[in-house]
Amino acid sequence: MCLGVPAQVVDVVSDSRAQVSMSGVTRLIATDLLADAPLAPGDWVLVHVGFAISMIDDEEAQLTLQQIKQLGGNTYEDELASFTGSKI
């Protein structure tokens, strides 16, 4: 299953790349789809297949993470492993 998962911006590397963290796992993502939204460390984004697809607030990030964990099985762990192993 492929989900959009919340990740917190750690560093803005360029106009089109940012370093983000999800549950302690950091990686570089593309931010090209957020053309009109300036990012800053601490911001939350919804990440799907290595791309930030939208900005979200802290409340939405926490709620989404909670809901993913409640899906059961290994859904959250599978997404975290996919997040760790995939590259843009």
Coordinates of N, CA and C in Angstrom, one line a residue:
M1 N 0.8 -1.2 0.0 CA 0.0 0.0 0.0 C 0.9 1.2 0.0
C2 N 0.6 2.2 -0.8 CA 1.3 3.5 -0.8 C 0.4 4.6 -0.2
L3 N 0.9 5.2 0.8 CA 0.2 6.3 1.5 C 1.0 7.6 1.4
G4 N 0.3 8.7 1.6 CA 1.0 9.9 1.8 C 1.2 10.0 3.3
V5 N 2.5 10.2 3.7 CA 2.8 10.2 5.1 C 3.4 11.5 5.6
P6 N 3.0 12.0 6.7 CA 3.5 13.2 7.2 C 5.0 13.1 7.6
A7 N 5.7 14.2 7.2 CA 7.2 14.3 7.5 C 7.4 15.7 7.9
Q8 N 8.4 15.9 8.8 CA 8.7 17.3 9.2 C 10.0 17.7 8.5
V9 N 9.9 19.0 8.0 CA 11.1 19.5 7.4 C 12.2 19.8 8.4
V10 N 13.4 19.3 8.0 CA 14.6 19.5 8.9 C 15.4 20.6 8.3
D11 N 15.5 20.6 6.9 CA 16.3 21.6 6.3 C 15.8 21.8 4.8
V12 N 15.8 23.1 4.4 CA 15.5 23.4 3.0 C 16.8 23.4 2.2
V13 N 17.0 22.5 1.4 CA 18.3 22.3 0.7 C 18.3 23.3 -0.6
S14 N 17.2 23.4 -1.3 CA 17.1 24.3 -2.5 C 15.7 24.6 -2.7
D15 N 15.4 25.3 -3.8 CA 14.0 25.6 -4.2 C 13.2 24.4 -4.5
S16 N 13.9 23.2 -4.8 CA 13.1 22.0 -5.2 C 13.4 20.8 -4.3
R17 N 14.2 21.0 -3.2 CA 14.5 19.8 -2.4 C 14.5 20.2 -0.9
A18 N 14.1 19.3 -0.1 CA 14.2 19.5 1.4 C 14.5 18.2 2.1
Q19 N 15.2 18.3 3.2 CA 15.5 17.2 4.1 C 14.4 17.1 5.1
V20 N 13.7 15.9 5.2 CA 12.6 15.7 6.1 C 12.9 14.6 7.0
S21 N 12.1 14.5 8.1 CA 12.3 13.4 9.1 C 10.9 12.8 9.3
M22 N 10.9 11.5 9.4 CA 9.7 10.8 9.8 C 10.1 9.7 10.8
S23 N 9.6 9.8 12.0 CA 10.0 8.8 13.0 C 11.5 8.6 13.1
G24 N 12.3 9.7 13.0 CA 13.7 9.6 13.1 C 14.4 9.2 11.9
V25 N 13.7 8.9 10.8 CA 14.3 8.5 9.5 C 14.3 9.8 8.7
T26 N 15.5 10.2 8.2 CA 15.6 11.4 7.4 C 15.9 11.1 6.0
R27 N 15.4 11.9 5.1 CA 15.8 11.7 3.7 C 15.5 13.0 2.9
L28 N 16.0 13.0 1.7 CA 15.8 14.2 0.8 C 14.6 13.9 0.0
I29 N 13.7 14.9 -0.1 CA 12.5 14.8 -0.9 C 12.4 15.9 -1.9
A30 N 11.6 15.8 -3.0 CA 11.4 16.8 -3.9 C 10.2 17.7 -3.4
T31 N 10.4 19.0 -3.6 CA 9.3 19.9 -3.2 C 8.7 20.7 -4.4
D32 N 9.0 20.2 -5.6 CA 8.5 20.9 -6.8 C 7.0 21.1 -6.9
L33 N 6.3 20.3 -6.2 CA 4.8 20.4 -6.3 C 4.3 21.4 -5.3
L34 N 5.1 22.0 -4.5 CA 4.7 23.1 -3.6 C 5.2 24.4 -4.1
A35 N 5.0 24.7 -5.3 CA 5.6 25.9 -6.0 C 5.3 27.2 -5.2
D36 N 4.1 27.4 -4.7 CA 3.8 28.7 -4.1 C 3.9 28.6 -2.5
A37 N 4.4 27.6 -2.0 CA 4.5 27.4 -0.5 C 5.9 27.4 0.0
P38 N 6.4 28.5 0.5 CA 7.8 28.5 1.0 C 7.9 27.6 2.2
L39 N 8.9 26.7 2.3 CA 9.1 25.8 3.4 C 10.1 26.3 4.4
A40 N 10.0 26.0 5.6 CA 11.0 26.3 6.6 C 11.1 25.1 7.5
P41 N 12.3 24.9 8.2 CA 12.4 23.9 9.2 C 11.3 23.9 10.2
G42 N 10.8 22.7 10.5 CA 9.7 22.6 11.4 C 8.3 22.5 10.8
D43 N 8.2 22.9 9.5 CA 7.0 22.7 8.7 C 6.7 21.2 8.5
W44 N 5.4 20.9 8.4 CA 5.0 19.5 8.1 C 4.6 19.4 6.6
V45 N 4.9 18.3 5.9 CA 4.5 18.1 4.6 C 3.9 16.7 4.5
L46 N 3.1 16.5 3.5 CA 2.6 15.1 3.2 C 3.4 14.6 2.1
V47 N 4.1 13.5 2.3 CA 5.0 12.9 1.3 C 4.5 11.7 0.7
H48 N 4.5 11.6 -0.6 CA 4.1 10.4 -1.4 C 5.2 10.2 -2.4
V49 N 5.7 9.0 -2.4 CA 6.8 8.5 -3.4 C 7.9 9.6 -3.6
G50 N 8.4 10.1 -2.5 CA 9.5 11.1 -2.6 C 9.2 12.5 -2.9
F51 N 7.9 12.8 -3.0 CA 7.5 14.2 -3.3 C 6.6 14.7 -2.2
A52 N 6.8 16.0 -1.8 CA 5.9 16.6 -0.9 C 4.7 17.0 -1.8
I53 N 3.5 16.5 -1.4 CA 2.4 16.8 -2.2 C 1.5 17.9 -1.6
S54 N 1.7 18.2 -0.3 CA 1.0 19.3 0.3 C 1.6 19.7 1.6
M55 N 1.4 20.9 2.1 CA 1.8 21.3 3.4 C 0.6 21.0 4.3
I56 N 0.9 20.6 5.6 CA -0.1 20.3 6.6 C 0.3 20.9 7.9
D57 N -0.6 21.1 8.8 CA -0.2 21.7 10.1 C 0.1 20.5 11.1
D58 N 0.6 20.9 12.2 CA 1.0 19.9 13.2 C -0.2 19.0 13.6
E59 N -1.3 19.6 13.8 CA -2.5 18.8 14.2 C -2.8 17.7 13.2
E60 N -2.9 18.1 11.9 CA -3.2 17.2 10.9 C -2.1 16.1 10.8
A61 N -0.9 16.5 10.9 CA 0.3 15.5 10.9 C 0.1 14.5 12.0
Q62 N -0.2 14.9 13.2 CA -0.3 14.0 14.3 C -1.5 13.1 14.1
L63 N -2.6 13.6 13.7 CA -3.8 12.8 13.4 C -3.6 11.8 12.3
T64 N -3.0 12.2 11.2 CA -2.7 11.3 10.1 C -1.8 10.2 10.6
L65 N -0.7 10.5 11.3 CA 0.2 9.4 11.8 C -0.5 8.5 12.7
Q66 N -1.4 9.0 13.6 CA -2.2 8.1 14.4 C -3.1 7.2 13.6
Q67 N -3.7 7.7 12.6 CA -4.6 6.9 11.8 C -3.9 5.9 11.0
I68 N -2.7 6.2 10.5 CA -1.9 5.2 9.8 C -1.5 4.1 10.7
K69 N -1.1 4.4 11.9 CA -0.8 3.4 12.9 C -1.9 2.5 13.3
Q70 N -3.2 3.0 13.2 CA -4.3 2.3 13.6 C -4.9 1.4 12.5
L71 N -4.3 1.5 11.3 CA -4.7 0.7 10.2 C -4.5 -0.8 10.4
G72 N -3.6 -1.1 11.3 CA -3.3 -2.5 11.7 C -2.3 -3.1 10.8
G73 N -2.0 -4.3 11.2 CA -0.9 -5.1 10.5 C 0.4 -4.3 10.5
N74 N 1.1 -4.3 9.5 CA 2.4 -3.7 9.4 C 2.4 -2.4 8.5
T75 N 1.2 -1.8 8.4 CA 1.1 -0.7 7.5 C 2.1 0.4 7.8
Y76 N 2.1 0.8 9.0 CA 3.0 1.9 9.4 C 4.5 1.5 9.2
E77 N 4.8 0.3 9.6 CA 6.2 -0.1 9.5 C 6.6 -0.3 8.0
D78 N 5.7 -0.7 7.2 CA 5.9 -0.9 5.7 C 6.1 0.5 5.1
E79 N 5.3 1.5 5.5 CA 5.5 2.8 4.9 C 6.9 3.4 5.4
L80 N 7.2 3.2 6.7 CA 8.5 3.7 7.2 C 9.7 3.0 6.4
A81 N 9.6 1.7 6.2 CA 10.6 1.0 5.4 C 10.7 1.5 4.0
S82 N 9.5 1.8 3.4 CA 9.5 2.3 2.0 C 10.1 3.7 2.0
F83 N 9.8 4.5 3.0 CA 10.4 5.9 3.2 C 11.9 5.8 3.3
T84 N 12.4 4.9 4.0 CA 13.8 4.7 4.3 C 14.5 4.3 3.0
G85 N 13.9 3.4 2.2 CA 14.6 2.8 1.1 C 14.4 3.5 -0.2
S86 N 13.4 4.3 -0.4 CA 13.2 4.9 -1.7 C 14.0 6.2 -1.9
K87 N 14.2 6.5 -3.1 CA 15.0 7.7 -3.5 C 14.2 8.5 -4.5
I88 N 14.4 9.8 -4.6 CA 13.8 10.6 -5.6 C 14.7 10.6 -6.8

